[in-house]
Amino acid sequence: MPLLSLANVTKAYGGVPALRGVELAVGPGEIHALMGENGAGKSTLIKILAGVVAPDTAEIRLEGTPARIDSPRQAHRLGLRFIHQEFNVVPALSVAENIFLGRAYPRRAGAFVDWRRLNLAARETLGKLGITHIDPSWSLGSLTLGDQMLVRISSAFIGEEGAPARLYVLDEPTAALNRGEAERLFTVLRELRATGASVLYVSHRLDEVMATCDMATVIRDGRSVDTGKIADITHDDLVSLMIGRRVEEAYPPATAAPRSETVLSVTHLAIRGGRPVSFDVRAGEVLGIAGLENAGQRNLLRTLFGDLNCAGGTMRLTGQPFRPRNPTDAWRAGVSYIPRERRSEGLIVSRPIFENVTLPHLSAQSRWRALLTPRREMRLAAEQGQRVRLKAAGPRQRVRELSGGNQQKVVFAKALAGQPRLMLLDEPTRGVDVGAKFDIYALIREMTARGMGVVLASSDLPELIGMADRIAVMREGAITDIVAAEEIDEERLVNLCYGRVTG
Ligand SMILES: Nc1ncnc2c1ncn2[C@@H]1O[C@H](COP(=O)(O)OP(=O)(O)OP(=O)(O)O)[C@@H](O)[C@H]1O
Ligand SMILES: [Mg+2]
């Protein structure tokens, strides 16, 4: 008998169906992948199970017994634990406070929070994920994104009285994790499985799903498409079930070689916490940036975008001296930036799509203000949305109502609407589905074909090798090598990132 079974789950938002009769059965002691492209309905299904969203119809059974879940408390009491896709943390609070967010803190004499016990309990919870490098008393905001995610994940594993956890539901937990951190999480998931608990797991990283999950259920456009054992399906078949067509697992080839003009030229540029770097990006070129987590990639991009001030060195953009004091300066000069944490850094989620797409252009390029009538504004937003294959009801829809992957596409639409000369991309394909990944690669090719220069920082090494012309390797805040992408393979690139010399 399945541990959890869902049948006939439907949900419409304002008349638009998000789920149209989904079925799902998770057995005991299994890691079950829930797969589907951006906007398929995965998070909606999970929120229904968590008692966060009310379904229109749903039959939920736990070990055969019909269950009603109309609040998060109730889901918790039934032994269900959730890590949702959206960040739900308070950066100003400590790690320990965030772990226990929304739960009873240990108290002393009934009223005062017992901080010592709270920190001890937090340390113990982190310990379950093998995390010892994070002090529970630190403020969460001071941690790297990966560490913040680990803290969030660990909150699902709080040891507690009451109903023991039987099912852990994780909605894209690894989107902000590096390989090592993700491996640590998988080890914990396997341990949980060994104790008989089950895991429902959402990820767009197929290799991870193939390696870690036992079963998979695929949904498309709010309907269940298929379910079965991971061992019985190939990677390619899984992809075609998800997106309803076959994709060539290849990076689109460049249509032309980079041109001779230089778009960006950087000489002895001082970056925060690093050493001076020098490099060029030519028109039509993709310069990849490789490196281990926190090797300086992010600060480099932020310096180029004027988000961090550069303390020395020179930059030239199409030959002109370029020294942005803030992101608006950089925008004006023709530089677009797609930050890694798109939802928090790149969007105003309470506002409609069209405002998010056109707003930076209205404020950065005052001469546009007169040109941008509401009709043009709407058309620009719709055009850019189509370019990135945005799945939305229309340009007036609020960004908050979009699926996670589609929110990211809004950031792309916004970046492209400015017709930049240089595009800075920080992990552009994190959290996007396989189909959308290829759309993004095609967009990058389209940008370079038009003579744009692209800087692509990515931890996905095949992606760097497949898309970049040259790859700059960063280590401890410095560029240690610049190699032609054609002449390198994954293994050598890894070795360069670690600073291991190869023959
Ligand atoms: N609050 C809401 N209001 C209106 N529409 C919504 C709302 N939440 C979700 N939707 C819509 O429901 C559909 C399913 O979204 P959902 O977030 O479940 O997708 P997903 O499979 O999790 O995608 P992703 O992989 O991008 O996270 C989308 O079309 C989305 O726009
Ligand atoms: Mg989602």
Coordinates of C-alpha atoms and ligand atoms in Angstrom, one line a residue:
M1 CA 0.0 0.0 0.0
P2 CA 1.4 3.4 -0.9
L3 CA 2.4 5.7 1.9
L4 CA 0.8 8.6 0.1
S5 CA -1.7 8.6 -2.7
L6 CA -3.2 11.6 -4.5
A7 CA -6.0 11.3 -7.0
N8 CA -8.1 13.7 -8.9
V9 CA -6.3 16.8 -7.8
T10 CA -7.5 19.9 -9.6
K11 CA -6.8 23.6 -9.1
A12 CA -7.6 26.6 -11.2
Y13 CA -6.4 30.2 -10.6
G14 CA -8.9 32.7 -11.8
G15 CA -10.4 30.2 -14.2
V16 CA -7.0 29.1 -15.6
P17 CA -6.3 25.5 -14.7
A18 CA -3.0 24.8 -13.1
L19 CA -3.8 21.1 -12.2
R20 CA -6.3 19.1 -14.1
G21 CA -6.6 15.8 -12.4
V22 CA -3.2 14.7 -11.1
E23 CA -2.5 11.3 -9.6
L24 CA 0.5 10.4 -7.6
A25 CA 1.5 7.4 -5.4
V26 CA 4.5 7.4 -3.2
G27 CA 5.5 4.1 -1.7
P28 CA 7.1 3.6 1.7
G29 CA 10.9 4.0 1.9
E30 CA 11.3 5.4 -1.5
I31 CA 12.8 8.6 -3.1
H32 CA 10.2 9.6 -5.6
A33 CA 10.9 12.3 -8.2
L34 CA 8.2 14.7 -9.3
M35 CA 9.2 15.8 -12.8
G36 CA 7.8 18.3 -15.2
E37 CA 8.8 21.5 -17.1
N38 CA 8.5 25.0 -15.7
G39 CA 4.8 25.7 -15.0
A40 CA 3.7 22.1 -15.1
G41 CA 2.2 22.3 -11.7
K42 CA 4.7 20.7 -9.3
S43 CA 4.9 23.4 -6.7
T44 CA 1.1 23.9 -6.8
L45 CA 0.6 20.1 -6.1
I46 CA 3.1 20.3 -3.3
K47 CA 1.5 23.4 -1.7
I48 CA -1.8 21.6 -1.8
L49 CA -0.3 18.7 0.1
A50 CA 1.3 21.1 2.5
G51 CA -2.1 22.8 3.3
V52 CA -0.8 26.1 1.9
V53 CA -3.1 26.2 -1.2
A54 CA -6.7 24.9 -1.2
P55 CA -7.4 22.6 -4.1
D56 CA -10.6 22.6 -6.0
T57 CA -10.8 18.8 -5.7
A58 CA -8.4 16.4 -4.2
E59 CA -8.4 12.8 -2.8
I60 CA -5.5 12.4 -0.4
R61 CA -4.8 9.1 1.4
L62 CA -2.0 8.4 3.9
E63 CA -1.4 4.6 4.2
G64 CA -4.9 4.1 2.8
T65 CA -6.7 6.4 5.2
P66 CA -8.4 9.4 3.7
A67 CA -6.9 12.7 4.9
R68 CA -7.9 16.3 4.8
I69 CA -5.2 18.8 4.9
D70 CA -6.3 22.4 5.3
S71 CA -3.4 23.9 7.1
P72 CA 0.3 23.6 7.4
R73 CA -0.2 22.5 11.0
Q74 CA -2.3 19.6 10.0
A75 CA 0.2 18.5 7.3
H76 CA 2.9 18.6 10.0
R77 CA 0.7 16.6 12.4
L78 CA 0.3 13.9 9.7
G79 CA 4.1 13.5 9.5
L80 CA 4.7 15.6 6.4
R81 CA 7.7 17.9 6.1
F82 CA 8.3 20.5 3.4
I83 CA 11.1 22.5 1.9
H84 CA 9.3 24.9 -0.5
Q85 CA 10.8 26.4 -3.6
E86 CA 10.6 30.0 -2.5
F87 CA 13.0 31.2 0.0
N88 CA 11.2 31.7 3.3
V89 CA 13.9 33.0 5.6
V90 CA 14.6 36.1 7.6
P91 CA 18.2 37.2 6.9
A92 CA 18.5 39.5 9.9
L93 CA 17.7 36.6 12.3
S94 CA 20.2 34.1 13.4
V95 CA 20.7 30.7 11.8
A96 CA 19.1 29.0 14.9
E97 CA 16.1 31.3 14.8
N98 CA 15.6 30.6 11.1
I99 CA 15.7 26.9 11.7
F100 CA 13.0 27.1 14.2
L101 CA 11.0 29.8 12.4
G102 CA 7.3 29.4 12.9
R103 CA 7.8 26.8 15.6
A104 CA 7.9 27.0 19.4
Y105 CA 11.4 28.1 20.6
P106 CA 12.6 26.4 23.7
R107 CA 11.7 28.7 26.6
R108 CA 12.9 29.2 30.1
A109 CA 10.4 29.8 32.9
G110 CA 7.6 29.9 30.4
A111 CA 8.3 33.2 28.8
F112 CA 12.0 33.8 27.9
V113 CA 13.6 32.2 25.0
D114 CA 16.3 29.8 26.1
W115 CA 19.0 30.9 23.6
R116 CA 21.5 28.3 24.8
R117 CA 19.0 25.5 24.2
L118 CA 17.9 27.0 21.0
N119 CA 21.5 27.1 19.7
L120 CA 22.2 23.6 20.9
A121 CA 19.1 22.3 19.2
A122 CA 20.0 24.1 16.0
R123 CA 23.5 22.7 16.1
E124 CA 22.1 19.2 16.5
T125 CA 19.7 19.7 13.6
L126 CA 22.6 21.0 11.4
G127 CA 24.6 18.0 12.5
K128 CA 22.1 15.7 10.9
L129 CA 23.2 17.1 7.5
G130 CA 26.8 16.8 8.6
I131 CA 27.1 20.6 8.8
T132 CA 29.6 21.8 11.4
H133 CA 31.0 24.9 9.7
I134 CA 27.9 27.0 10.4
D135 CA 27.5 28.6 13.8
P136 CA 23.9 28.8 14.8
S137 CA 24.3 32.2 16.3
W138 CA 25.5 33.8 13.1
S139 CA 23.0 35.9 11.2
L140 CA 21.6 34.0 8.3
G141 CA 22.1 36.9 5.9
S142 CA 25.9 36.7 6.4
L143 CA 26.0 33.2 4.9
T144 CA 26.5 32.2 1.3
L145 CA 23.4 31.2 -0.7
G146 CA 24.4 27.6 -0.5
D147 CA 24.8 27.7 3.2
Q148 CA 21.5 29.5 3.6
M149 CA 19.8 26.7 1.6
L150 CA 21.5 24.1 3.8
V151 CA 20.1 25.9 6.9
R152 CA 16.6 25.9 5.3
I153 CA 16.8 22.2 4.4
S154 CA 18.0 21.3 7.9
S155 CA 14.9 22.8 9.4
A156 CA 12.9 19.9 7.9
F157 CA 14.9 17.5 10.0
I158 CA 14.3 19.0 13.4
G159 CA 14.1 16.2 16.0
E160 CA 10.7 16.6 17.7
E161 CA 8.0 15.1 19.7
G162 CA 4.6 14.4 18.2
A163 CA 4.0 12.7 14.9
P164 CA 7.2 11.3 13.4
A165 CA 8.0 12.4 9.9
R166 CA 7.0 9.9 7.2
L167 CA 7.4 12.0 4.1
Y168 CA 9.8 14.7 3.3
V169 CA 8.9 16.9 0.3
L170 CA 11.7 19.0 -1.2
D171 CA 10.9 21.4 -4.0
E172 CA 14.1 22.1 -5.9
P173 CA 16.4 22.1 -2.9
T174 CA 19.6 21.9 -4.9
A175 CA 19.1 24.9 -7.2
A176 CA 21.4 27.0 -5.0
L177 CA 23.8 24.2 -3.9
N178 CA 27.2 23.3 -5.2
R179 CA 28.0 19.7 -5.9
G180 CA 29.5 19.0 -2.5
E181 CA 26.5 20.4 -0.7
A182 CA 24.1 18.6 -2.9
E183 CA 25.9 15.3 -2.2
R184 CA 25.6 15.9 1.5
L185 CA 21.9 16.3 1.1
F186 CA 21.6 13.1 -1.0
T187 CA 23.4 11.2 1.7
V188 CA 20.8 12.4 4.2
L189 CA 18.0 11.4 1.9
R190 CA 19.3 7.9 1.5
E191 CA 19.7 7.6 5.3
L192 CA 16.1 8.7 5.7
R193 CA 15.0 6.1 3.1
A194 CA 16.9 3.5 5.1
T195 CA 14.8 4.3 8.1
G196 CA 11.6 3.7 6.1
A197 CA 10.7 7.4 5.5
S198 CA 9.9 8.5 2.0
V199 CA 11.0 11.5 0.0
L200 CA 9.1 13.4 -2.8
Y201 CA 11.7 15.2 -4.7
V202 CA 11.6 18.0 -7.3
S203 CA 14.6 18.9 -9.4
H204 CA 15.4 20.0 -12.9
R205 CA 18.8 18.4 -12.6
L206 CA 18.2 15.1 -14.4
D207 CA 21.5 13.5 -13.6
E208 CA 20.8 14.0 -10.0
V209 CA 17.4 12.5 -10.3
M210 CA 18.7 9.5 -12.2
A211 CA 21.4 8.9 -9.6
T212 CA 19.3 9.4 -6.4
C213 CA 15.6 8.6 -7.0
D214 CA 13.9 5.2 -7.2
M215 CA 10.7 6.2 -8.9
A216 CA 9.5 9.2 -11.0
T217 CA 6.1 10.7 -11.8
V218 CA 5.9 13.1 -14.7
I219 CA 3.3 15.8 -15.0
R220 CA 2.7 18.0 -18.0
D221 CA 0.3 21.0 -18.2
G222 CA -1.3 19.9 -14.9
R223 CA -1.9 16.3 -15.9
S224 CA -0.2 13.1 -14.8
V225 CA 1.7 11.7 -17.8
D226 CA 3.4 8.6 -16.6
T227 CA 5.0 7.0 -13.6
G228 CA 7.5 4.2 -13.1
K229 CA 10.9 3.1 -11.9
I230 CA 13.9 5.2 -12.6
A231 CA 15.8 2.1 -13.5
D232 CA 13.4 1.4 -16.3
I233 CA 13.7 4.7 -18.1
T234 CA 16.4 6.5 -20.0
H235 CA 17.4 10.1 -19.5
D236 CA 16.1 11.0 -23.1
D237 CA 12.8 9.3 -22.6
L238 CA 12.3 11.1 -19.3
V239 CA 13.0 14.4 -21.1
S240 CA 10.5 13.7 -23.9
L241 CA 7.8 12.7 -21.3
M242 CA 8.4 16.0 -19.6
I243 CA 8.3 18.4 -22.5
G244 CA 6.3 16.3 -24.9
R245 CA 8.9 16.4 -27.7
R246 CA 12.4 15.1 -28.1
V247 CA 15.3 17.5 -27.7
E248 CA 18.8 17.0 -29.0
E249 CA 21.0 16.9 -26.0
A250 CA 23.5 19.3 -27.5
Y251 CA 24.4 22.9 -27.3
P252 CA 23.4 24.9 -30.4
P253 CA 26.5 25.6 -32.4
A254 CA 27.7 29.2 -32.9
T255 CA 26.8 30.5 -36.3
A256 CA 29.9 32.7 -36.6
A257 CA 33.2 33.1 -34.9
P258 CA 33.7 36.1 -32.5
R259 CA 34.5 39.3 -34.3
S260 CA 37.7 41.2 -33.9
E261 CA 36.3 44.2 -32.1
T262 CA 36.6 44.2 -28.3
V263 CA 33.4 44.9 -26.4
L264 CA 34.9 44.8 -22.9
S265 CA 38.5 45.2 -22.0
V266 CA 39.6 44.8 -18.4
T267 CA 43.1 45.6 -17.1
H268 CA 44.3 44.9 -13.6
L269 CA 40.8 45.3 -12.3
A270 CA 40.7 45.1 -8.5
I271 CA 37.8 43.0 -7.2
R272 CA 36.7 42.7 -3.6
G273 CA 38.4 40.0 -1.7
G274 CA 40.5 39.0 -4.8
R275 CA 43.5 39.9 -6.8
P276 CA 43.6 42.1 -10.0
V277 CA 42.2 40.5 -13.1
S278 CA 42.7 41.2 -16.8
F279 CA 40.8 39.9 -19.8
D280 CA 38.9 40.9 -22.9
V281 CA 35.5 40.0 -24.3
R282 CA 35.1 40.4 -28.1
A283 CA 31.9 41.1 -30.0
G284 CA 30.0 37.9 -30.5
E285 CA 32.1 36.1 -28.0
V286 CA 31.0 34.0 -25.0
L287 CA 33.6 34.2 -22.2
G288 CA 33.0 31.5 -19.7
I289 CA 34.0 31.8 -16.0
A290 CA 34.7 28.6 -14.2
G291 CA 35.7 28.0 -10.6
L292 CA 34.7 26.4 -7.4
E293 CA 32.1 28.1 -5.3
N294 CA 33.1 31.5 -4.1
A295 CA 36.3 31.7 -6.2
G296 CA 35.5 35.3 -7.0
Q297 CA 33.1 34.9 -10.0
R298 CA 30.3 36.7 -8.3
N299 CA 32.3 39.7 -7.2
L300 CA 33.9 40.0 -10.6
L301 CA 30.4 40.2 -12.2
R302 CA 29.2 42.6 -9.6
T303 CA 32.2 44.9 -10.2
L304 CA 31.5 44.9 -13.9
F305 CA 27.9 45.8 -13.2
G306 CA 28.8 48.6 -10.8
D307 CA 27.2 46.9 -7.9
L308 CA 30.6 46.7 -6.2
N309 CA 33.0 49.6 -6.6
C310 CA 36.3 48.8 -8.2
A311 CA 39.3 49.9 -6.2
G312 CA 41.7 50.0 -9.1
G313 CA 42.5 49.1 -12.6
T314 CA 40.7 50.1 -15.8
M315 CA 37.7 48.9 -17.8
R316 CA 36.8 49.9 -21.3
L317 CA 33.5 49.3 -23.0
T318 CA 33.6 49.4 -26.8
G319 CA 36.8 51.5 -26.4
Q320 CA 35.4 54.0 -24.0
P321 CA 36.5 54.3 -20.4
F322 CA 33.9 52.5 -18.3
R323 CA 33.7 52.9 -14.5
P324 CA 30.1 52.3 -13.4
R325 CA 29.4 53.7 -9.9
N326 CA 26.2 51.8 -9.6
P327 CA 24.0 49.4 -11.7
T328 CA 22.1 52.3 -13.3
D329 CA 25.4 53.6 -14.8
A330 CA 26.1 50.1 -16.1
W331 CA 22.6 49.8 -17.7
R332 CA 23.0 53.2 -19.4
A333 CA 26.3 52.1 -20.8
G334 CA 24.7 49.0 -22.3
V335 CA 25.5 46.3 -19.7
S336 CA 22.9 43.8 -18.6
Y337 CA 23.3 41.5 -15.6
I338 CA 21.3 38.4 -14.8
P339 CA 22.0 37.7 -11.1
R340 CA 22.1 34.2 -9.7
E341 CA 19.4 34.7 -7.1
R342 CA 16.9 36.0 -9.6
R343 CA 13.9 35.9 -7.5
S344 CA 15.2 38.2 -4.7
E345 CA 17.7 40.3 -6.7
G346 CA 16.1 40.7 -10.0
L347 CA 12.4 41.0 -9.6
I348 CA 9.6 42.9 -7.9
V349 CA 7.3 39.9 -7.6
S350 CA 4.3 41.9 -6.4
R351 CA 4.2 43.8 -9.7
P352 CA 3.0 42.7 -13.1
I353 CA 5.3 41.2 -15.7
F354 CA 5.3 44.2 -18.0
E355 CA 6.5 46.5 -15.2
N356 CA 9.3 44.2 -14.4
V357 CA 10.4 44.0 -18.0
T358 CA 10.2 47.7 -18.8
L359 CA 10.8 49.4 -15.5
P360 CA 14.6 49.5 -15.5
H361 CA 14.5 51.0 -19.0
L362 CA 12.1 53.7 -18.0
S363 CA 14.3 54.7 -15.1
A364 CA 17.7 54.2 -16.7
Q365 CA 17.0 55.7 -20.1
S366 CA 14.9 58.8 -19.6
R367 CA 14.6 59.4 -23.3
W368 CA 12.5 56.2 -23.5
R369 CA 9.9 57.6 -21.1
A370 CA 8.3 59.7 -23.8
L371 CA 8.5 56.9 -26.3
L372 CA 7.0 54.3 -24.1
T373 CA 3.3 54.8 -24.2
P374 CA 1.4 52.2 -22.2
R375 CA 0.5 50.4 -25.4
R376 CA 4.1 50.2 -26.5
E377 CA 5.2 49.2 -23.0
M378 CA 2.7 46.3 -23.1
R379 CA 3.9 45.3 -26.6
L380 CA 7.5 45.4 -25.6
A381 CA 6.8 43.2 -22.6
A382 CA 4.8 40.8 -24.7
E383 CA 7.5 40.6 -27.4
Q384 CA 10.3 40.0 -24.9
G385 CA 8.1 37.4 -23.1
Q386 CA 7.7 35.5 -26.4
R387 CA 11.4 35.7 -27.0
V388 CA 12.1 33.8 -23.8
R389 CA 9.0 31.6 -24.2
L390 CA 7.5 32.9 -21.1
K391 CA 4.5 30.8 -19.9
A392 CA 2.0 33.4 -18.5
A393 CA -1.5 34.5 -18.8
G394 CA -0.4 37.9 -20.2
P395 CA 1.9 40.8 -19.5
R396 CA -0.4 42.1 -16.7
Q397 CA 0.0 38.9 -14.6
R398 CA 1.9 39.4 -11.4
V399 CA 5.3 37.8 -11.3
R400 CA 4.5 36.2 -8.0
E401 CA 1.9 34.1 -9.7
L402 CA 4.3 32.6 -12.2
S403 CA 6.1 29.3 -11.6
G404 CA 9.7 29.5 -10.4
G405 CA 11.3 28.9 -13.8
N406 CA 9.0 31.4 -15.5
Q407 CA 9.9 34.0 -12.9
Q408 CA 13.5 33.6 -14.1
K409 CA 12.5 34.1 -17.7
V410 CA 11.1 37.5 -16.7
V411 CA 14.5 38.5 -15.6
F412 CA 15.9 37.5 -19.0
A413 CA 13.2 39.4 -20.8
K414 CA 14.0 42.4 -18.8
A415 CA 17.8 42.1 -19.5
L416 CA 17.2 41.7 -23.2
A417 CA 14.7 44.6 -23.5
G418 CA 17.6 47.0 -22.9
Q419 CA 19.4 45.8 -26.1
P420 CA 22.7 45.6 -24.2
R421 CA 26.1 45.4 -25.7
L422 CA 27.5 43.2 -22.9
M423 CA 25.5 40.6 -21.1
L424 CA 26.7 39.2 -17.7
L425 CA 25.1 35.9 -16.8
D426 CA 25.4 34.3 -13.4
E427 CA 24.3 30.7 -13.5
P428 CA 21.6 31.4 -16.0
T429 CA 20.1 27.9 -16.3
R430 CA 19.7 27.1 -12.6
G431 CA 16.2 26.0 -11.8
V432 CA 15.0 26.0 -15.4
D433 CA 13.7 22.9 -17.1
V434 CA 15.5 21.1 -19.9
G435 CA 13.4 22.6 -22.6
A436 CA 13.8 26.1 -21.3
K437 CA 17.6 25.5 -21.0
F438 CA 17.9 25.0 -24.7
D439 CA 15.8 28.1 -25.2
I440 CA 18.3 30.0 -23.1
Y441 CA 21.2 28.6 -25.0
A442 CA 19.6 29.6 -28.3
L443 CA 19.1 33.1 -26.9
I444 CA 22.7 33.3 -26.0
R445 CA 23.6 32.4 -29.6
E446 CA 21.1 34.9 -30.9
M447 CA 22.8 37.6 -28.7
T448 CA 26.3 36.8 -29.9
A449 CA 25.2 36.6 -33.5
R450 CA 24.1 40.2 -33.1
G451 CA 27.5 41.2 -31.9
M452 CA 26.8 41.2 -28.2
G453 CA 29.6 40.1 -25.8
V454 CA 28.6 37.6 -23.2
V455 CA 30.2 36.7 -19.9
L456 CA 28.8 33.4 -18.6
A457 CA 29.7 32.3 -15.1
S458 CA 28.5 28.7 -14.5
S459 CA 29.2 25.8 -12.2
D460 CA 27.8 23.5 -15.0
L461 CA 31.1 22.5 -16.7
P462 CA 29.5 20.8 -19.8
E463 CA 27.5 24.0 -20.2
L464 CA 30.7 26.1 -20.2
I465 CA 32.5 23.9 -22.6
G466 CA 29.4 23.7 -24.8
M467 CA 28.6 27.4 -24.9
A468 CA 31.8 29.4 -24.3
D469 CA 34.5 30.3 -26.8
R470 CA 37.1 30.8 -24.1
I471 CA 36.9 29.9 -20.4
A472 CA 38.6 31.9 -17.7
V473 CA 39.3 29.8 -14.6
M474 CA 39.1 31.6 -11.2
R475 CA 40.7 30.4 -8.1
E476 CA 40.9 32.3 -4.8
G477 CA 39.8 35.6 -6.3
A478 CA 42.2 35.5 -9.3
I479 CA 42.0 34.4 -12.9
T480 CA 44.5 31.6 -13.0
D481 CA 44.0 30.4 -16.6
I482 CA 42.2 31.4 -19.8
V483 CA 41.7 28.4 -22.1
A484 CA 40.0 27.8 -25.5
A485 CA 36.8 25.8 -24.8
E486 CA 37.5 23.6 -27.9
E487 CA 40.7 22.4 -26.4
I488 CA 39.6 21.4 -23.0
D489 CA 37.5 18.6 -21.5
E490 CA 35.6 18.4 -18.3
E491 CA 38.3 16.6 -16.3
R492 CA 41.0 19.1 -17.2
L493 CA 38.7 22.0 -16.4
V494 CA 37.9 20.5 -12.9
N495 CA 41.6 20.1 -12.3
L496 CA 42.2 23.7 -13.3
C497 CA 39.5 24.8 -10.9
Y498 CA 41.1 22.9 -8.1
G499 CA 44.6 24.1 -9.1
R500 CA 45.8 20.6 -9.7
V501 CA 48.4 20.7 -12.5
T502 CA 47.7 18.2 -15.3
G503 CA 50.0 16.9 -18.0
Ligands
LIG1 N1 -0.9 32.2 -7.1 C1 -1.1 32.0 -8.4 N2 -1.9 32.7 -9.1 C2 -2.1 32.5 -10.4 N3 -1.5 31.5 -11.1 C3 -0.7 30.7 -10.4 C4 -0.4 30.9 -9.0 N4 0.5 30.0 -8.6 C5 0.8 29.2 -9.7 N5 0.1 29.6 -10.8 C6 0.2 29.1 -12.1 O1 0.0 27.7 -12.0 C7 0.9 27.0 -13.0 C8 1.7 26.0 -12.3 O2 2.7 26.6 -11.5 P1 3.7 25.9 -10.6 O3 4.4 26.9 -9.7 O4 3.0 24.8 -9.8 O5 4.8 25.2 -11.6 P2 6.1 24.3 -11.4 O6 5.8 23.0 -12.0 O7 6.4 24.3 -9.9 O8 7.2 25.1 -12.2 P3 8.7 25.4 -11.9 O9 9.5 24.3 -12.4 O10 9.0 26.6 -12.8 O11 8.9 25.8 -10.5 C9 1.7 28.1 -13.7 O12 1.0 28.3 -15.0 C10 1.5 29.3 -12.8 O13 1.6 30.5 -13.5
MG2 MG 7.9 25.1 -8.9

